[in-house]
Every structure is written in structure tokens, then in C-alpha cells.
Amino acid sequence: MTHRLPAPILSLMLAILMVGVTSSPVLTAFEDAPLVSSTEGRQETLDVDCSGYTFEDLFEYDFALFELKVLDDWATGDMFANAWVNGSNSAIVRDNLDGLFEGLPGGDNDWISTDERDAVRSIGPKCIADMETRLGMREGIPHSGGVDWNDFEFVEDGIGLDEVNLVPDGHQDARTCTNFGAAADCKEVPTSTTDDMEISLFVGAGETNNVRWDQLPNSGVSNFTLAMNISNMSDAALVVTFPVLQGLRIYDFRVLDNQPESGQTCDHIGEPSFAYLPDGALKVTQLVSFDRTQWDLECYMFMDFTTQEPATNDAPAWTQAAPANGTMIPTSGAGNLKFAAAETGNAWAIDENGWSLQCEFVEDGWSVSTNVLGDFFVTQPESSSQSTATCHAVDPLGAVDENDSRTWTFGTLYTATGTVDEDGKNARLTITSAGLVNEFLFSARALQNGQLGGAGESITVASTPTITAVSLTNLRPGAFEFSVTAEASNMLSHAAEFSLGLIKPNSAPVVEVAVNFDGENATWDESQLKFEMFGLVSDPDLEAVTMSLTICGADYQGFNIDGINWVVEVSTAICLANGLSDYDVVITATDDSGATTEVAVGIPAPVVEDVIDIGEPVVEADDALPSLSFLATMCMLGVAVLHRRKAEE
């Protein structure tokens, strides 16, 4: 039995992967001759065969989340998958998908179109249904392979697919599709486009499941093993939620590899984490990372589950790292807020079987939970700004020390309002304490698509509203958020991100023109027919800048920009052709958002040295000899006089 791709992964992928290519191994036409027509017509003539392909063959994601809910019949499940693809990886995915359409008009032409996108959405479920899920769940003696895994398989009718931004709307390089048979509204963008994108798999509308397997005979009561082939899963999280079953727990875990000659191993894969939901259902989370360049390495993961009680089961115990009684746990208002990262919160208690945090609040609507990564969250209702909770550490089998609780107060730390300065250099945050603590130290930075603005100073917030300036340097024009931290005595450290709907305005580029050693804006070459200028250009918003100029009514684009330095060599041929001698120019710098700066620059005329004009000799019309000038005649007379005087002496 060959296990290619994780159920989750599979799903996601294949739909996206294999689209109608009459000549590709993925899709073949029912008819002998390929039919080239509209997207809809093309799909009707295609059969799908995606066996032998895996998600990672064509799809390079930055992170993928796969969630499987095992249904109460222990024979079917709901699979949800979402993959995030960013930057250069998104260009790889677009190129791979376009390549699948080789042989069809518009396919494999370095452009990804809305027609190709629609084909992915339509044909995807058929493609996924052909794939092996790489997941299996077998009841009985624990195994590590070598037996029938009781593989999961996809249910074609239950598969729903969607994507976000495969063909970005309004992209600057978008064009109308040029291939024969394209839909009237077809648009396409270059496969080199690096806009972020997402791809999702879910249970289709009106369906109850999208995966199935042979039912476990004892519905999870007897021991069973969940197995998964995790080879080539670069960075992903698998979350499996089981039906409510008293005493269900994971009691063993192992990862095996094929011991390739390269010496690579799967030893870096850590153990799964688990938690019990409020209804008692067991949720297991496995994080996976893999070096995609190690194609000869195969990794297999096995989790063993049981409902048998352990021989001994001590209750979890708090550690020195746990917040003391009376600790304040701050929030930034109503909603679901992370108050402790997994590595921090998990260190608050210890138990050999793991533990979860359970809190009872005085006020209604409050609760604590963890996400798939194990981070701790608190849910705060709109109707309440503060509530005290009594919290216990509870192990998977319900063991708890009722006499060892912690009492903490959760509540809103502050409210915030904001504005942006007219010059766009700073935002102004007004922070008002909500009274959770007497005073706290607060700092904020602007945040935009993962990029932080300039660092600022921390402020102390007490009983009166306090204003702080937040630098917007390093941010592009557009919407931005705030990333804030707060510290106070007897309070858990606070970190949050929030938006106030503020927008950074676009600032125009800054252009400077340098002068040469003569103090002039331009240097003429020896021919006096062209001159060179240089200087500096920058954009306050760090956007790319293009430059042009006009001279004698004509536009010129030949700027060479290197970092903040620019240089341009300008020919005056257009001026000479039109008999113009005014060489002044207007330089225009334009940033990516369209803001422009114009600078008028005076250009001195080229310096031409005076040349003595020696006239040609005057020739008498009837004499072959040139006539003597007056000066020459006087000289000759002078010589004659001197000669006569000498003779008389």
C-alpha cells in the first residue's frame, strides 16, 4: 500500500492541482480529439485522473492547517483544510497550475486566468476523490505500519473548494485573456505575480461529510491507532477532534522513517499536544515540519489511543511559573484575546498526561480556551469589562486538586482612540485606563502586513488619558494597525494587535539635484550636444520611484536610479531640431501610489570660446596681386626714408 499525502493535504491540493488538460497525465478527454471551447464546455469533455499526485508536487505553501472532525458513527468525518501561500511561493503555485493546462488555449503560457481558476473549482472535487488521503485509523493492537491502515478516502459529493486571490482583482498587470475560446469576462495575470493567496477545502453545501473509512467495530472504546504519512509536509498543523468518549486519551506516540542513505531522520518531529473541549471531546494537535529538499526521506507518524484508566493518575500541580492569586490578566476589550502563548501557559502546571485550564467566572459570558497551537485565549462579552475567575489545572481523565485553585481577575486594561498627522509621519494614540490597575507602562508601534513602523517611547498611563506619538516610517500608504504591549506590577504582561481604521496618507517623493564643481546643475560633454545631471531621490513611504523629465517640450525617461542616487544624460537634439536654446528641464518623480514631485531645474547654455575671424585677402578685379594694406604701405615708406638718410650720410 502506498501512502502519499495526508488527507488534509491531499484534499486541498488536488482540486487545485489538476485541472483540465487534455494532453496532460492529469486530465484526459473523453473524445479522441481535444475539444477547444469555452471553459464550461471544456470541463464537460474532461475526465479526471489525479492518482499518483500529491499536494506538495505542485503546491508550495507557507503554512497549512488541516482539521478533521471524527463523527459519532466512527466511520465518517468532516475535513477542513486551509493553506496560506505568500510571496515567491505564490508565484510558484500560479506557474505550476498554469502548467497543468499545457495543450489547451491559454494554458502553460506564463499567465494564470480566471478561466483556469474556474476549472480548478469545478474539476477539483473529482481530482481529490482519486487521491489517497495518507490517513488511516485501525482498531486493535498498536501498529507501526506493515498492516492495513484502514485508510480514509474522500467523498467526491461532499467536497467543497474555494480559493482567495489566485487571480487578484484589479492587479496592475491584469489583462483580458488573449487565447481562442476564452470567456468574455476572462482576465489573466502573470504567473510571476507574488500576491498572497489562500486555498480551502471544506464540506460541500448540503453534505454531511467529505471523508469516510471502515467503521471501527467498537466505536473507539477499544484501543486504536491513528496513522499518517507526513512526508514532504513543509509546515503544517493537523488537528483531530474525536467524539465525546469517557476516558479517551492518547497513550503512545512515535515517528518512524525509511532510513535513507542520506542519513536524514524524522527525529525533529515533536509529540502532539491535546486538550479536552468543554463538552469533553478530545482534541489532538500535531505540528509538522519537513525539509522539502529531502525527497528521499519518508516519515510516518503513529498515535495510539485508549479508554483504559492508567494504573495511577495524580492530579496536575501548579508550578512556580503560574500567576499568583490576585494576578490581573489584561485584555484590550470585548472579543477573543490571547493572554498567554503556549510555551508560557503550558509551564504553569505539570502532569504526566498533560493538562488543561478550566476557569469559572463570576460574570456570565466569560470563558478560557486554547487554539490549535496551544495558545491560551479568553473570551470577553460586550456587557462586561472585568470579571474574577477561579481556575484549576485538570488532566485528561478529569483528575484535579479542588483545594489547589488560582484566583485571577480578567479585564479591560485600556481604551484607545487615534488620529494621523496631516504630514503622515506619525499617528497619535490616546490611551485611557479602564481601571484594572492603578498605572501601567504602555508602548505601541504601527503594523502593516507584518511590517512594523518605527520604534517609539514608552509612556506611563494612570488616571488621565495619555497621548503617544506612533511613528509611521517604514509603512506604505494605506490602512494600518497597532501592535502594543503593556506592563504593570501584579499583572500578566499584555500584548495585542488592534485596528482603529486609520489610514496613512501617501507622501510624495523627495528629489534633490546636485551641482558640479562649477556650482552648476548640469555638466556638458565635449560635443556641447548633451549634458549630465545627478542627485538624490527618496520616498518617505519607502515605495519604488520612477523618474522622467521634459526638455524643449519633449518627455525623456532615461534615468538610472541606484538606491537613492540617480543620474541622467540628456541630449539636446530635440532643442536644436526646433531651433530652441532654452535647455531648462522639469524633473518628475512618481511613487508606486501615484504621488508626484516636480522640480524645475535651470540648465546653463553650453560655453563656446570666441574664435578670431581672419578675413580672406582682397583681390583687385584687374590685378593678379593682392593690394597692400595701409599699414603695410606705411611700413614700406618708412623703410625707404631710412634707406635714403643712410645714403645721404
XYZ file of C-alpha atoms in Angstrom, residues 205-649:
445
model
C -23.191 22.711 0.899
C -25.945 20.280 1.851
C -23.490 17.432 2.579
C -22.764 15.802 5.933
C -19.185 14.576 5.437
C -16.327 14.510 2.929
C -14.172 11.597 4.180
C -15.031 8.013 5.152
C -13.407 4.751 6.247
C -14.405 1.340 7.520
C -16.234 1.833 10.801
C -14.281 0.987 13.942
C -16.049 -2.103 15.342
C -16.122 -0.773 18.910
C -16.513 2.919 18.071
C -13.313 3.989 19.777
C -13.882 2.174 23.061
C -11.189 -0.396 22.208
C -7.606 0.636 21.579
C -6.914 2.093 18.122
C -4.042 3.678 16.177
C -4.221 6.816 14.054
C -1.506 6.715 11.370
C -0.371 9.354 8.905
C 2.264 9.685 6.203
C 3.727 13.142 6.864
C 6.465 13.073 4.213
C 7.080 16.408 2.461
C 4.645 18.364 4.656
C 6.754 21.502 4.964
C 4.975 23.462 7.707
C 1.542 22.374 8.848
C -0.739 21.635 11.778
C -3.082 18.636 11.939
C -5.964 18.895 14.402
C -8.170 15.857 15.051
C -11.275 16.098 17.235
C -12.892 12.853 18.391
C -16.469 12.223 19.529
C -17.136 12.566 23.236
C -15.937 9.312 24.812
C -15.345 8.884 28.528
C -11.690 8.277 29.337
C -10.368 8.557 25.762
C -6.702 9.532 25.836
C -3.527 9.258 23.802
C -1.035 6.970 25.495
C 1.772 6.497 22.980
C 3.308 8.293 20.025
C 6.132 7.559 17.595
C 7.536 8.727 14.269
C 9.395 6.296 12.017
C 11.397 6.937 8.853
C 12.747 4.878 5.957
C 16.393 5.411 6.981
C 17.620 6.767 3.618
C 21.281 6.729 2.593
C 21.405 10.495 3.093
C 21.252 9.890 6.838
C 18.284 12.224 7.269
C 15.807 11.334 10.017
C 12.407 12.403 11.312
C 13.634 12.855 14.868
C 12.792 16.566 14.790
C 9.036 15.879 14.839
C 7.765 16.625 18.333
C 4.995 14.945 20.287
C 1.392 16.073 19.807
C -0.467 18.269 22.266
C -4.030 17.619 23.348
C -6.894 19.275 25.153
C -10.421 18.442 26.220
C -13.174 20.692 24.955
C -15.934 21.926 27.285
C -18.171 19.031 26.165
C -15.423 16.511 26.991
C -14.303 15.790 23.405
C -10.592 15.057 22.943
C -8.744 17.352 20.529
C -5.234 16.358 19.412
C -2.861 18.744 17.625
C 0.241 17.634 15.731
C 2.700 20.173 14.309
C 4.734 19.030 11.312
C 7.774 20.494 9.578
C 9.766 18.965 6.761
C 12.683 19.935 4.515
C 11.237 19.652 1.008
C 14.672 19.174 -0.488
C 14.955 15.763 1.230
C 12.829 13.836 -1.260
C 14.415 10.500 -0.314
C 13.201 10.819 3.293
C 9.837 9.338 4.289
C 8.215 9.971 7.663
C 5.316 8.093 9.242
C 3.510 9.158 12.404
C 1.558 6.826 14.722
C -0.676 7.795 17.683
C -2.124 5.148 19.999
C -5.397 5.806 21.861
C -7.171 4.013 24.689
C -10.052 4.398 27.117
C -8.383 2.292 29.813
C -7.622 4.078 33.041
C -3.925 4.421 33.866
C -2.643 2.467 36.849
C -2.104 5.711 38.736
C -3.297 9.193 37.948
C -2.104 12.119 40.017
C -3.781 15.489 39.649
C -1.821 18.271 37.907
C 0.208 20.568 40.140
C 0.826 24.289 39.719
C 4.425 25.354 39.142
C 6.345 28.419 40.284
C 5.737 29.918 36.831
C 1.962 30.082 37.349
C 0.483 33.529 38.079
C -0.092 34.049 41.802
C -3.507 34.515 43.356
C -4.795 38.035 42.734
C -2.922 38.484 39.457
C -4.563 40.789 36.920
C -4.846 39.417 33.377
C -5.397 42.314 30.942
C -7.440 42.402 27.753
C -7.958 45.125 25.166
C -11.752 44.834 25.261
C -14.564 42.518 24.220
C -13.741 39.622 21.919
C -11.374 36.678 21.883
C -7.865 37.661 23.029
C -4.698 35.634 23.524
C -3.427 36.192 27.047
C -0.600 33.632 27.108
C 1.452 31.924 24.416
C 1.585 28.121 24.501
C 5.155 27.958 25.803
C 4.230 30.354 28.617
C 0.866 28.938 29.669
C 1.872 25.285 29.439
C 4.581 25.924 32.033
C 2.021 26.955 34.672
C 1.199 23.354 35.661
C 2.642 19.888 35.231
C 1.084 16.451 34.720
C 2.462 13.349 33.016
C -0.717 13.031 30.940
C -0.972 16.707 30.100
C -3.430 19.226 31.495
C -5.913 21.911 30.524
C -7.008 25.141 32.181
C -10.585 25.332 33.439
C -11.926 28.587 34.895
C -15.246 29.562 36.454
C -16.062 33.275 36.139
C -18.237 35.392 38.377
C -19.711 37.214 35.375
C -21.633 35.457 32.596
C -20.205 35.240 29.089
C -16.538 34.830 30.040
C -14.527 31.685 29.196
C -10.991 30.453 28.534
C -9.829 28.208 25.692
C -6.791 27.204 23.642
C -6.219 27.274 19.894
C -4.658 24.595 17.697
C -1.162 25.777 18.627
C -1.888 25.597 22.366
C -2.071 29.365 22.973
C -4.389 30.468 25.805
C -7.364 32.721 24.978
C -10.037 34.495 26.990
C -13.443 35.382 25.576
C -14.872 38.624 26.959
C -18.524 39.653 26.414
C -19.567 43.142 25.327
C -21.605 43.525 28.506
C -18.699 43.188 30.934
C -15.321 44.895 31.312
C -13.956 42.862 34.229
C -14.531 39.522 35.981
C -12.830 37.366 38.596
C -12.238 33.674 37.839
C -11.344 30.623 39.898
C -9.101 28.363 37.820
C -7.921 24.746 38.134
C -5.456 22.598 36.231
C -7.287 19.443 35.067
C -5.770 16.363 33.449
C -7.333 14.439 30.511
C -9.037 11.942 32.805
C -10.572 14.608 34.990
C -8.110 14.437 37.874
C -7.999 17.793 39.656
C -6.938 19.084 43.046
C -10.014 21.040 44.133
C -8.050 22.544 47.021
C -5.369 23.996 44.765
C -7.010 26.706 42.681
C -5.847 30.090 41.424
C -7.979 33.232 41.518
C -7.272 35.777 38.786
C -9.058 38.898 37.573
C -9.506 39.310 33.830
C -10.463 42.712 32.470
C -10.085 45.553 30.007
C -6.820 47.418 30.594
C -7.470 50.487 28.430
C -9.456 52.044 25.624
C -7.777 53.681 22.645
C -8.586 56.304 20.032
C -6.306 57.620 17.328
C -5.610 60.142 14.589
C -2.989 60.577 11.871
C -0.921 63.755 11.460
C -1.502 65.701 8.249
C 2.056 65.047 7.067
C 1.530 61.301 7.563
C 4.679 60.889 9.642
C 3.001 59.898 12.924
C -0.227 58.598 14.383
C -1.461 59.897 17.734
C -2.852 57.329 20.160
C -4.896 58.453 23.131
C -4.821 55.745 25.817
C -7.340 55.851 28.644
C -7.010 53.477 31.599
C -10.044 51.274 32.308
C -9.096 50.956 35.988
C -7.845 47.357 36.043
C -4.582 48.575 37.632
C -3.518 51.938 39.059
C -0.945 52.607 36.336
C 0.891 50.746 33.618
C 3.726 51.194 31.150
C 2.475 51.245 27.557
C 4.234 51.156 24.189
C 2.890 50.968 20.641
C 4.169 50.519 17.108
C 2.335 50.777 13.819
C 1.857 47.487 11.956
C 1.065 46.863 8.298
C 1.144 43.413 6.672
C 3.776 42.211 9.127
C 5.929 45.338 8.723
C 6.492 47.372 11.884
C 6.760 51.138 11.901
C 9.490 52.985 13.727
C 10.014 52.358 17.430
C 8.742 54.951 19.880
C 8.991 55.746 23.565
C 7.026 54.017 26.317
C 4.532 56.089 28.272
C 3.039 55.729 31.732
C -0.752 55.628 31.774
C -2.564 56.356 35.036
C -5.890 58.020 35.818
C -5.892 60.581 32.994
C -5.834 59.987 29.220
C -2.319 59.952 27.792
C -1.276 60.664 24.207
C 1.650 58.946 22.497
C 3.126 59.522 19.045
C 3.467 56.381 16.919
C 5.897 56.593 14.008
C 4.606 55.555 10.585
C 8.041 55.263 8.993
C 8.628 52.004 7.071
C 4.898 51.779 6.281
C 3.327 52.224 2.879
C 0.298 54.433 2.307
C -2.936 52.704 3.311
C -4.588 51.054 6.301
C -2.504 50.010 9.296
C -2.935 48.552 12.778
C -1.222 48.895 16.131
C 0.947 46.351 17.923
C 1.028 47.222 21.618
C 2.491 45.948 24.877
C 1.822 46.867 28.499
C 3.494 46.072 31.802
C 2.443 46.628 35.418
C 3.135 45.172 38.825
C 0.954 42.194 39.774
C -0.276 41.997 36.162
C 0.385 39.465 33.428
C 2.286 41.034 30.531
C -0.052 42.282 27.833
C 0.475 42.121 24.060
C -2.201 42.799 21.480
C -2.870 43.991 17.954
C -5.868 46.129 17.064
C -7.135 48.424 14.335
C -8.704 51.861 14.683
C -9.497 52.172 10.993
C -6.687 54.676 10.401
C -5.028 55.213 7.023
C -1.568 56.538 6.315
C -1.749 59.188 3.567
C 0.584 58.990 0.627
C 3.629 61.269 0.737
C 5.255 62.413 -2.482
C 8.881 61.528 -3.295
C 11.719 63.895 -2.357
C 14.054 64.927 -5.191
C 17.397 66.724 -4.910
C 19.596 67.935 -7.776
C 23.344 68.047 -7.151
C 25.681 70.720 -8.564
C 29.066 70.178 -10.187
C 32.401 71.779 -9.216
C 31.383 74.937 -11.038
C 28.202 75.190 -8.986
C 26.011 74.378 -11.973
C 23.132 71.857 -12.233
C 24.469 70.189 -15.375
C 27.769 69.233 -16.968
C 28.041 69.481 -20.761
C 30.103 66.973 -22.730
C 32.791 67.977 -25.262
C 30.351 67.972 -28.164
C 28.156 70.512 -26.368
C 25.168 68.462 -27.619
C 24.242 66.711 -24.353
C 24.622 67.216 -20.632
C 24.598 65.075 -17.475
C 22.726 65.626 -14.221
C 22.731 63.675 -10.962
C 21.223 63.825 -7.489
C 19.208 62.018 -4.826
C 15.633 60.692 -4.717
C 13.734 59.001 -1.883
C 10.181 58.205 -0.884
C 9.038 58.755 2.724
C 6.797 55.688 2.402
C 9.635 53.506 1.051
C 7.814 52.935 -2.222
C 9.645 52.478 -5.504
C 10.106 55.682 -7.505
C 10.302 56.278 -11.256
C 11.669 59.490 -12.793
C 11.248 61.412 -16.027
C 11.885 64.923 -17.310
C 10.753 67.314 -20.013
C 13.098 69.387 -22.152
C 12.099 71.663 -25.017
C 8.565 70.270 -24.790
C 9.631 66.607 -25.112
C 9.496 63.820 -22.483
C 12.634 61.906 -21.516
C 12.787 58.650 -19.484
C 16.457 57.678 -19.395
C 17.087 57.927 -15.649
C 19.400 55.425 -13.969
C 18.322 55.006 -10.321
C 20.520 53.080 -7.878
C 19.145 53.152 -4.347
C 18.700 56.827 -3.540
C 21.120 58.002 -6.236
C 20.052 58.993 -9.722
C 21.889 60.099 -12.847
C 20.646 61.044 -16.307
C 22.308 62.045 -19.586
C 20.136 64.366 -21.677
C 20.503 65.010 -25.397
C 19.586 68.449 -26.747
C 18.912 67.177 -30.265
C 15.197 67.916 -29.935
C 16.005 71.503 -28.960
C 18.359 72.021 -31.912
C 15.837 70.474 -34.286
C 13.262 73.039 -33.207
C 15.666 75.965 -33.051
C 15.365 76.282 -29.266
C 18.172 77.427 -26.986
C 16.418 77.242 -23.587
C 17.592 73.956 -22.070
C 15.823 74.213 -18.677
C 14.166 70.946 -17.601
C 11.342 69.842 -15.294
C 12.081 66.601 -13.399
C 9.111 64.477 -12.245
C 9.407 61.706 -9.613
C 6.426 59.328 -9.176
C 5.971 56.701 -6.445
C 4.040 53.419 -6.660
C 0.906 55.065 -5.286
C 0.934 57.764 -7.953
C 2.132 60.719 -5.864
C 4.421 63.014 -7.857
C 7.009 65.699 -7.191
C 8.121 68.169 -9.870
C 11.376 70.116 -9.747
C 12.239 72.844 -12.276
C 15.973 72.969 -12.971
C 17.787 75.731 -14.813
C 20.404 74.477 -17.265
C 23.196 76.879 -18.330
C 23.849 77.187 -22.044
C 26.997 75.446 -23.267
C 30.121 77.650 -23.139
C 31.590 78.352 -26.624
C 35.063 80.070 -26.715
C 35.497 83.186 -29.026
C 37.350 82.483 -32.318
C 39.325 85.251 -34.201
C 37.905 85.743 -37.677
C 40.779 86.187 -40.171
C 39.300 87.596 -43.367
C 40.410 86.499 -46.802
C 42.802 88.830 -48.770
C 41.118 91.389 -51.020
C 41.940 90.873 -54.694
C 41.617 93.715 -57.225
C 39.475 92.797 -60.133
C 42.144 93.795 -62.709
C 45.301 92.899 -60.813
C 46.681 89.500 -60.048
C 48.495 90.725 -56.927
C 46.784 91.490 -53.631
C 46.536 95.195 -52.765
C 48.634 96.395 -49.867
C 47.004 97.491 -46.711
C 47.516 100.968 -45.334
C 49.729 99.633 -42.554
C 51.911 97.729 -44.992
C 52.269 100.800 -47.194
C 53.388 102.948 -44.255
C 55.944 100.335 -43.289
C 57.415 100.306 -46.778
C 57.588 104.118 -46.859
C 59.370 104.104 -43.517
C 61.983 101.697 -44.810
C 62.548 103.857 -47.904
C 63.091 107.026 -45.826
C 65.603 105.276 -43.585
C 67.476 103.992 -46.601
C 67.667 107.499 -48.178
C 69.027 109.096 -44.973
C 71.705 106.489 -44.774
C 72.709 107.154 -48.382
C 72.988 110.945 -47.794
C 75.272 110.395 -44.855
